[in-house]
């Protein structure tokens, strides 16, 4: 059996040490992913997940999150959830306490969170409100990936969002996602994904982070995979599931991620922007891919004292 390991996308560094601490104590992959993701969701400096996530076109923060287990492919998710700072924990409650369902959205997801006793919070911080206001002006900055250049698709998306915002007359007041995958000492795997989705998205828009096969897939026979970036592309590409299928067919994790992203890149898309992926196998191999140079993923083993960066292969 492989040693425990936890990997994550850019900005998961805020949570991976907590996840590895769970794994070191012999805890489950599910506990590790939840613990790690909650730290990320609670990080006020991160404007792509949880508290301080960037809002929709009406200035309201709506969160998507999911968890998938490798052994039985159990899946729990929430989408367009308002007012609850840790959607990953509500997704876990769907998985464990509502096994007759896999995905709750909007008001139903909030009702379930309330029934489960989760605490509400105001998710739009002063900093995220200010960033939202700044970003709705024309900008050449990238939306996803703080250190990458905006693509034409990013720019078209921004222009379209501005027009949408004007049309929806928002009240007063870089999309991104975090992926975390863990392998525990018993050999179980869990994939977690959490996001505030596209800034300025149409209210009610659900991305790939809440959808099995698109942004999240875990199958202990081959591995787990997750995506960040333009969710509409990974939905159409079935990208996370494609990666795991390619691993099952013999490809290594990095090459499987690259091939699945290459497939998604063939799809026509007026709003094209980058998609990234990462994957982990039950024997502890891992890899990632991205559309641009300089992208990394991070990992911790039991020997790690802090998260270590690894380069993603480039399309
Ligand atoms: N990948 C996150 C989203 O599209 O919302």
Tab-separated table of N, CA, C and O in Angstrom, residues 105-165:
chain	number	residue	atom	x	y	z
A	105	UNK	N	-28.776	22.265	-4.889
A	105	UNK	CA	-28.436	23.606	-5.378
A	105	UNK	C	-29.275	24.677	-4.689
A	105	UNK	O	-30.367	24.418	-4.189
A	106	UNK	N	-28.735	25.889	-4.715
A	106	UNK	CA	-29.466	27.089	-4.333
A	106	UNK	C	-30.193	26.981	-3.009
A	106	UNK	O	-29.617	26.630	-1.976
A	107	UNK	N	-31.487	27.320	-3.052
A	107	UNK	CA	-32.270	27.380	-1.813
A	107	UNK	C	-32.327	26.024	-1.115
A	107	UNK	O	-32.330	25.945	0.111
A	108	UNK	N	-32.401	24.948	-1.897
A	108	UNK	CA	-32.447	23.613	-1.288
A	108	UNK	C	-31.162	23.289	-0.566
A	108	UNK	O	-31.173	22.683	0.518
A	109	UNK	N	-30.044	23.681	-1.163
A	109	UNK	CA	-28.748	23.449	-0.518
A	109	UNK	C	-28.654	24.251	0.779
A	109	UNK	O	-28.168	23.750	1.805
A	110	UNK	N	-29.162	25.484	0.747
A	110	UNK	CA	-29.126	26.316	1.955
A	110	UNK	C	-30.056	25.755	3.028
A	110	UNK	O	-29.733	25.768	4.224
A	111	UNK	N	-31.216	25.259	2.604
A	111	UNK	CA	-32.144	24.642	3.565
A	111	UNK	C	-31.483	23.450	4.257
A	111	UNK	O	-31.546	23.293	5.487
A	112	UNK	N	-30.824	22.623	3.454
A	112	UNK	CA	-30.156	21.442	4.005
A	112	UNK	C	-29.024	21.856	4.956
A	112	UNK	O	-28.856	21.270	6.037
A	113	UNK	N	-28.266	22.889	4.560
A	113	UNK	CA	-27.179	23.364	5.434
A	113	UNK	C	-27.741	23.842	6.766
A	113	UNK	O	-27.182	23.574	7.835
A	114	UNK	N	-28.882	24.530	6.698
A	114	UNK	CA	-29.519	25.011	7.934
A	114	UNK	C	-29.982	23.828	8.789
A	114	UNK	O	-29.741	23.783	9.994
A	115	UNK	N	-30.621	22.844	8.148
A	115	UNK	CA	-31.079	21.650	8.885
A	115	UNK	C	-29.916	20.948	9.577
A	115	UNK	O	-30.062	20.394	10.660
A	116	UNK	N	-28.757	20.955	8.906
A	116	UNK	CA	-27.581	20.274	9.468
A	116	UNK	C	-26.898	21.106	10.547
A	116	UNK	O	-25.951	20.636	11.184
A	117	UNK	N	-27.330	22.343	10.702
A	117	UNK	CA	-26.768	23.179	11.763
A	117	UNK	C	-25.537	23.963	11.384
A	117	UNK	O	-24.828	24.470	12.267
A	118	UNK	N	-25.256	24.079	10.081
A	118	UNK	CA	-24.097	24.885	9.684
A	118	UNK	C	-24.370	26.361	9.948
A	118	UNK	O	-25.505	26.828	9.847
A	119	UNK	N	-23.302	27.083	10.253
A	119	UNK	CA	-23.424	28.502	10.601
A	119	UNK	C	-23.322	29.374	9.356
A	119	UNK	O	-22.465	29.150	8.501
A	120	UNK	N	-24.190	30.373	9.280
A	120	UNK	CA	-24.143	31.304	8.154
A	120	UNK	C	-23.119	32.407	8.415
A	120	UNK	O	-22.702	32.624	9.557
A	121	UNK	N	-22.736	33.096	7.347
A	121	UNK	CA	-21.805	34.219	7.472
A	121	UNK	C	-21.993	35.131	6.274
A	121	UNK	O	-22.500	34.719	5.235
A	122	UNK	N	-21.564	36.389	6.438
A	122	UNK	CA	-21.536	37.311	5.305
A	122	UNK	C	-20.251	37.021	4.544
A	122	UNK	O	-19.157	37.237	5.064
A	123	UNK	N	-20.368	36.513	3.337
A	123	UNK	CA	-19.191	36.047	2.608
A	123	UNK	C	-18.504	37.142	1.814
A	123	UNK	O	-17.355	36.987	1.405
A	124	UNK	N	-19.225	38.243	1.556
A	124	UNK	CA	-18.641	39.320	0.756
A	124	UNK	C	-17.880	40.265	1.681
A	124	UNK	O	-18.480	41.095	2.357
A	125	UNK	N	-16.564	40.106	1.729
A	125	UNK	CA	-15.762	40.967	2.593
A	125	UNK	C	-15.539	42.319	1.912
A	125	UNK	O	-15.759	42.464	0.703
A	126	UNK	N	-15.066	43.290	2.678
A	126	UNK	CA	-14.769	44.601	2.090
A	126	UNK	C	-13.757	44.452	0.957
A	126	UNK	O	-13.887	45.078	-0.095
A	127	UNK	N	-12.757	43.575	1.178
A	127	UNK	CA	-11.706	43.411	0.159
A	127	UNK	C	-12.263	42.789	-1.105
A	127	UNK	O	-11.922	43.197	-2.221
A	128	UNK	N	-13.149	41.787	-0.973
A	128	UNK	CA	-13.678	41.160	-2.196
A	128	UNK	C	-14.656	42.092	-2.896
A	128	UNK	O	-14.718	42.132	-4.131
A	129	UNK	N	-15.421	42.888	-2.116
A	129	UNK	CA	-16.329	43.870	-2.750
A	129	UNK	C	-15.505	44.895	-3.532
A	129	UNK	O	-15.835	45.218	-4.673
A	130	UNK	N	-14.400	45.338	-2.934
A	130	UNK	CA	-13.546	46.329	-3.604
A	130	UNK	C	-12.928	45.725	-4.864
A	130	UNK	O	-12.882	46.349	-5.916
A	131	UNK	N	-12.485	44.462	-4.748
A	131	UNK	CA	-11.883	43.814	-5.922
A	131	UNK	C	-12.915	43.640	-7.024
A	131	UNK	O	-12.636	43.839	-8.198
A	132	UNK	N	-14.112	43.279	-6.654
A	132	UNK	CA	-15.192	43.120	-7.636
A	132	UNK	C	-15.436	44.444	-8.354
A	132	UNK	O	-15.503	44.493	-9.579
A	133	UNK	N	-15.500	45.527	-7.582
A	133	UNK	CA	-15.739	46.834	-8.204
A	133	UNK	C	-14.603	47.190	-9.164
A	133	UNK	O	-14.820	47.716	-10.238
A	134	UNK	N	-13.367	46.880	-8.718
A	134	UNK	CA	-12.208	47.200	-9.553
A	134	UNK	C	-12.207	46.350	-10.826
A	134	UNK	O	-11.941	46.826	-11.920
A	135	UNK	N	-12.568	45.093	-10.667
A	135	UNK	CA	-12.493	44.177	-11.803
A	135	UNK	C	-13.588	44.430	-12.828
A	135	UNK	O	-13.462	43.996	-13.971
A	136	UNK	N	-14.672	45.076	-12.440
A	136	UNK	CA	-15.716	45.321	-13.434
A	136	UNK	C	-15.358	46.489	-14.345
A	136	UNK	O	-16.075	46.762	-15.287
A	137	UNK	N	-14.222	47.124	-14.057
A	137	UNK	CA	-13.708	48.087	-15.027
A	137	UNK	C	-12.797	47.317	-15.974
A	137	UNK	O	-12.305	46.244	-15.644
A	138	UNK	N	-12.580	47.845	-17.156
A	138	UNK	CA	-11.734	47.158	-18.128
A	138	UNK	C	-10.357	46.907	-17.540
A	138	UNK	O	-9.785	47.754	-16.892
A	139	UNK	N	-9.827	45.707	-17.777
A	139	UNK	CA	-8.541	45.352	-17.209
A	139	UNK	C	-7.873	44.327	-18.091
A	139	UNK	O	-8.524	43.505	-18.706
A	140	UNK	N	-6.557	44.383	-18.135
A	140	UNK	CA	-5.800	43.389	-18.897
A	140	UNK	C	-5.314	42.265	-17.987
A	140	UNK	O	-4.638	41.354	-18.413
A	141	UNK	N	-5.650	42.344	-16.711
A	141	UNK	CA	-5.182	41.303	-15.801
A	141	UNK	C	-5.905	40.000	-16.062
A	141	UNK	O	-7.056	39.994	-16.486
A	142	UNK	N	-5.237	38.903	-15.777
A	142	UNK	CA	-5.877	37.606	-15.939
A	142	UNK	C	-6.961	37.435	-14.898
A	142	UNK	O	-6.906	38.022	-13.828
A	143	UNK	N	-7.944	36.636	-15.216
A	143	UNK	CA	-8.996	36.337	-14.261
A	143	UNK	C	-8.595	35.132	-13.432
A	143	UNK	O	-8.745	35.105	-12.235
A	144	UNK	N	-8.070	34.116	-14.062
A	144	UNK	CA	-7.632	32.900	-13.361
A	144	UNK	C	-6.122	32.843	-13.399
A	144	UNK	O	-5.524	33.016	-14.446
A	145	UNK	N	-5.484	32.592	-12.278
A	145	UNK	CA	-4.040	32.483	-12.258
A	145	UNK	C	-3.439	33.857	-12.184
A	145	UNK	O	-3.351	34.561	-13.175
A	146	UNK	N	-3.010	34.229	-10.992
A	146	UNK	CA	-2.649	35.632	-10.790
A	146	UNK	C	-1.458	36.055	-11.627
A	146	UNK	O	-1.265	37.221	-11.888
A	147	UNK	N	-0.618	35.094	-12.034
A	147	UNK	CA	0.617	35.487	-12.707
A	147	UNK	C	0.591	35.177	-14.196
A	147	UNK	O	1.610	35.016	-14.825
A	148	UNK	N	-0.602	35.063	-14.766
A	148	UNK	CA	-0.665	34.733	-16.184
A	148	UNK	C	-1.389	35.839	-16.937
A	148	UNK	O	-2.188	36.577	-16.383
A	149	UNK	N	-1.116	35.915	-18.213
A	149	UNK	CA	-1.720	36.974	-19.029
A	149	UNK	C	-3.144	36.603	-19.413
A	149	UNK	O	-3.466	35.437	-19.607
A	150	UNK	N	-3.982	37.614	-19.530
A	150	UNK	CA	-5.364	37.378	-19.950
A	150	UNK	C	-5.390	36.961	-21.422
A	150	UNK	O	-4.664	37.509	-22.242
A	151	UNK	N	-6.225	35.972	-21.740
A	151	UNK	CA	-6.384	35.553	-23.128
A	151	UNK	C	-7.467	36.405	-23.779
A	151	UNK	O	-8.197	37.134	-23.100
A	152	UNK	N	-7.602	36.276	-25.106
A	152	UNK	CA	-8.693	36.968	-25.785
A	152	UNK	C	-10.032	36.517	-25.210
A	152	UNK	O	-10.974	37.291	-25.088
A	153	UNK	N	-10.099	35.207	-24.875
A	153	UNK	CA	-11.343	34.684	-24.299
A	153	UNK	C	-11.649	35.336	-22.964
A	153	UNK	O	-12.792	35.681	-22.671
A	154	UNK	N	-10.596	35.509	-22.127
A	154	UNK	CA	-10.786	36.214	-20.856
A	154	UNK	C	-11.383	37.586	-21.109
A	154	UNK	O	-12.308	38.026	-20.428
A	155	UNK	N	-10.798	38.278	-22.091
A	155	UNK	CA	-11.206	39.650	-22.354
A	155	UNK	C	-12.655	39.697	-22.847
A	155	UNK	O	-13.445	40.535	-22.425
A	156	UNK	N	-12.986	38.744	-23.746
A	156	UNK	CA	-14.368	38.700	-24.247
A	156	UNK	C	-15.325	38.392	-23.097
A	156	UNK	O	-16.415	38.943	-23.007
A	157	UNK	N	-14.891	37.480	-22.218
A	157	UNK	CA	-15.734	37.145	-21.069
A	157	UNK	C	-15.946	38.379	-20.199
A	157	UNK	O	-17.050	38.671	-19.739
A	158	UNK	N	-14.851	39.156	-19.990
A	158	UNK	CA	-14.933	40.349	-19.164
A	158	UNK	C	-15.923	41.353	-19.768
A	158	UNK	O	-16.767	41.921	-19.075
A	159	UNK	N	-15.802	41.531	-21.107
A	159	UNK	CA	-16.694	42.492	-21.761
A	159	UNK	C	-18.146	42.043	-21.679
A	159	UNK	O	-19.058	42.827	-21.416
A	160	UNK	N	-18.334	40.734	-21.879
A	160	UNK	CA	-19.688	40.195	-21.797
A	160	UNK	C	-20.232	40.344	-20.378
A	160	UNK	O	-21.407	40.664	-20.163
A	161	UNK	N	-19.347	40.123	-19.380
A	161	UNK	CA	-19.765	40.249	-17.983
A	161	UNK	C	-20.165	41.680	-17.662
A	161	UNK	O	-21.143	41.927	-16.957
A	162	UNK	N	-19.411	42.631	-18.216
A	162	UNK	CA	-19.740	44.036	-17.963
A	162	UNK	C	-21.121	44.362	-18.496
A	162	UNK	O	-21.929	45.021	-17.842
A	163	UNK	N	-21.408	43.847	-19.691
A	163	UNK	CA	-22.718	44.113	-20.272
A	163	UNK	C	-23.809	43.440	-19.433
A	163	UNK	O	-24.880	43.991	-19.202
A	164	UNK	N	-23.506	42.225	-18.938
A	164	UNK	CA	-24.471	41.501	-18.098
A	164	UNK	C	-24.727	42.266	-16.803
A	164	UNK	O	-25.872	42.417	-16.365
A	165	UNK	N	-23.661	42.763	-16.218
A	165	UNK	CA	-23.789	43.495	-14.951
A	165	UNK	C	-24.663	44.722	-15.139
A	165	UNK	O	-25.538	45.014	-14.331
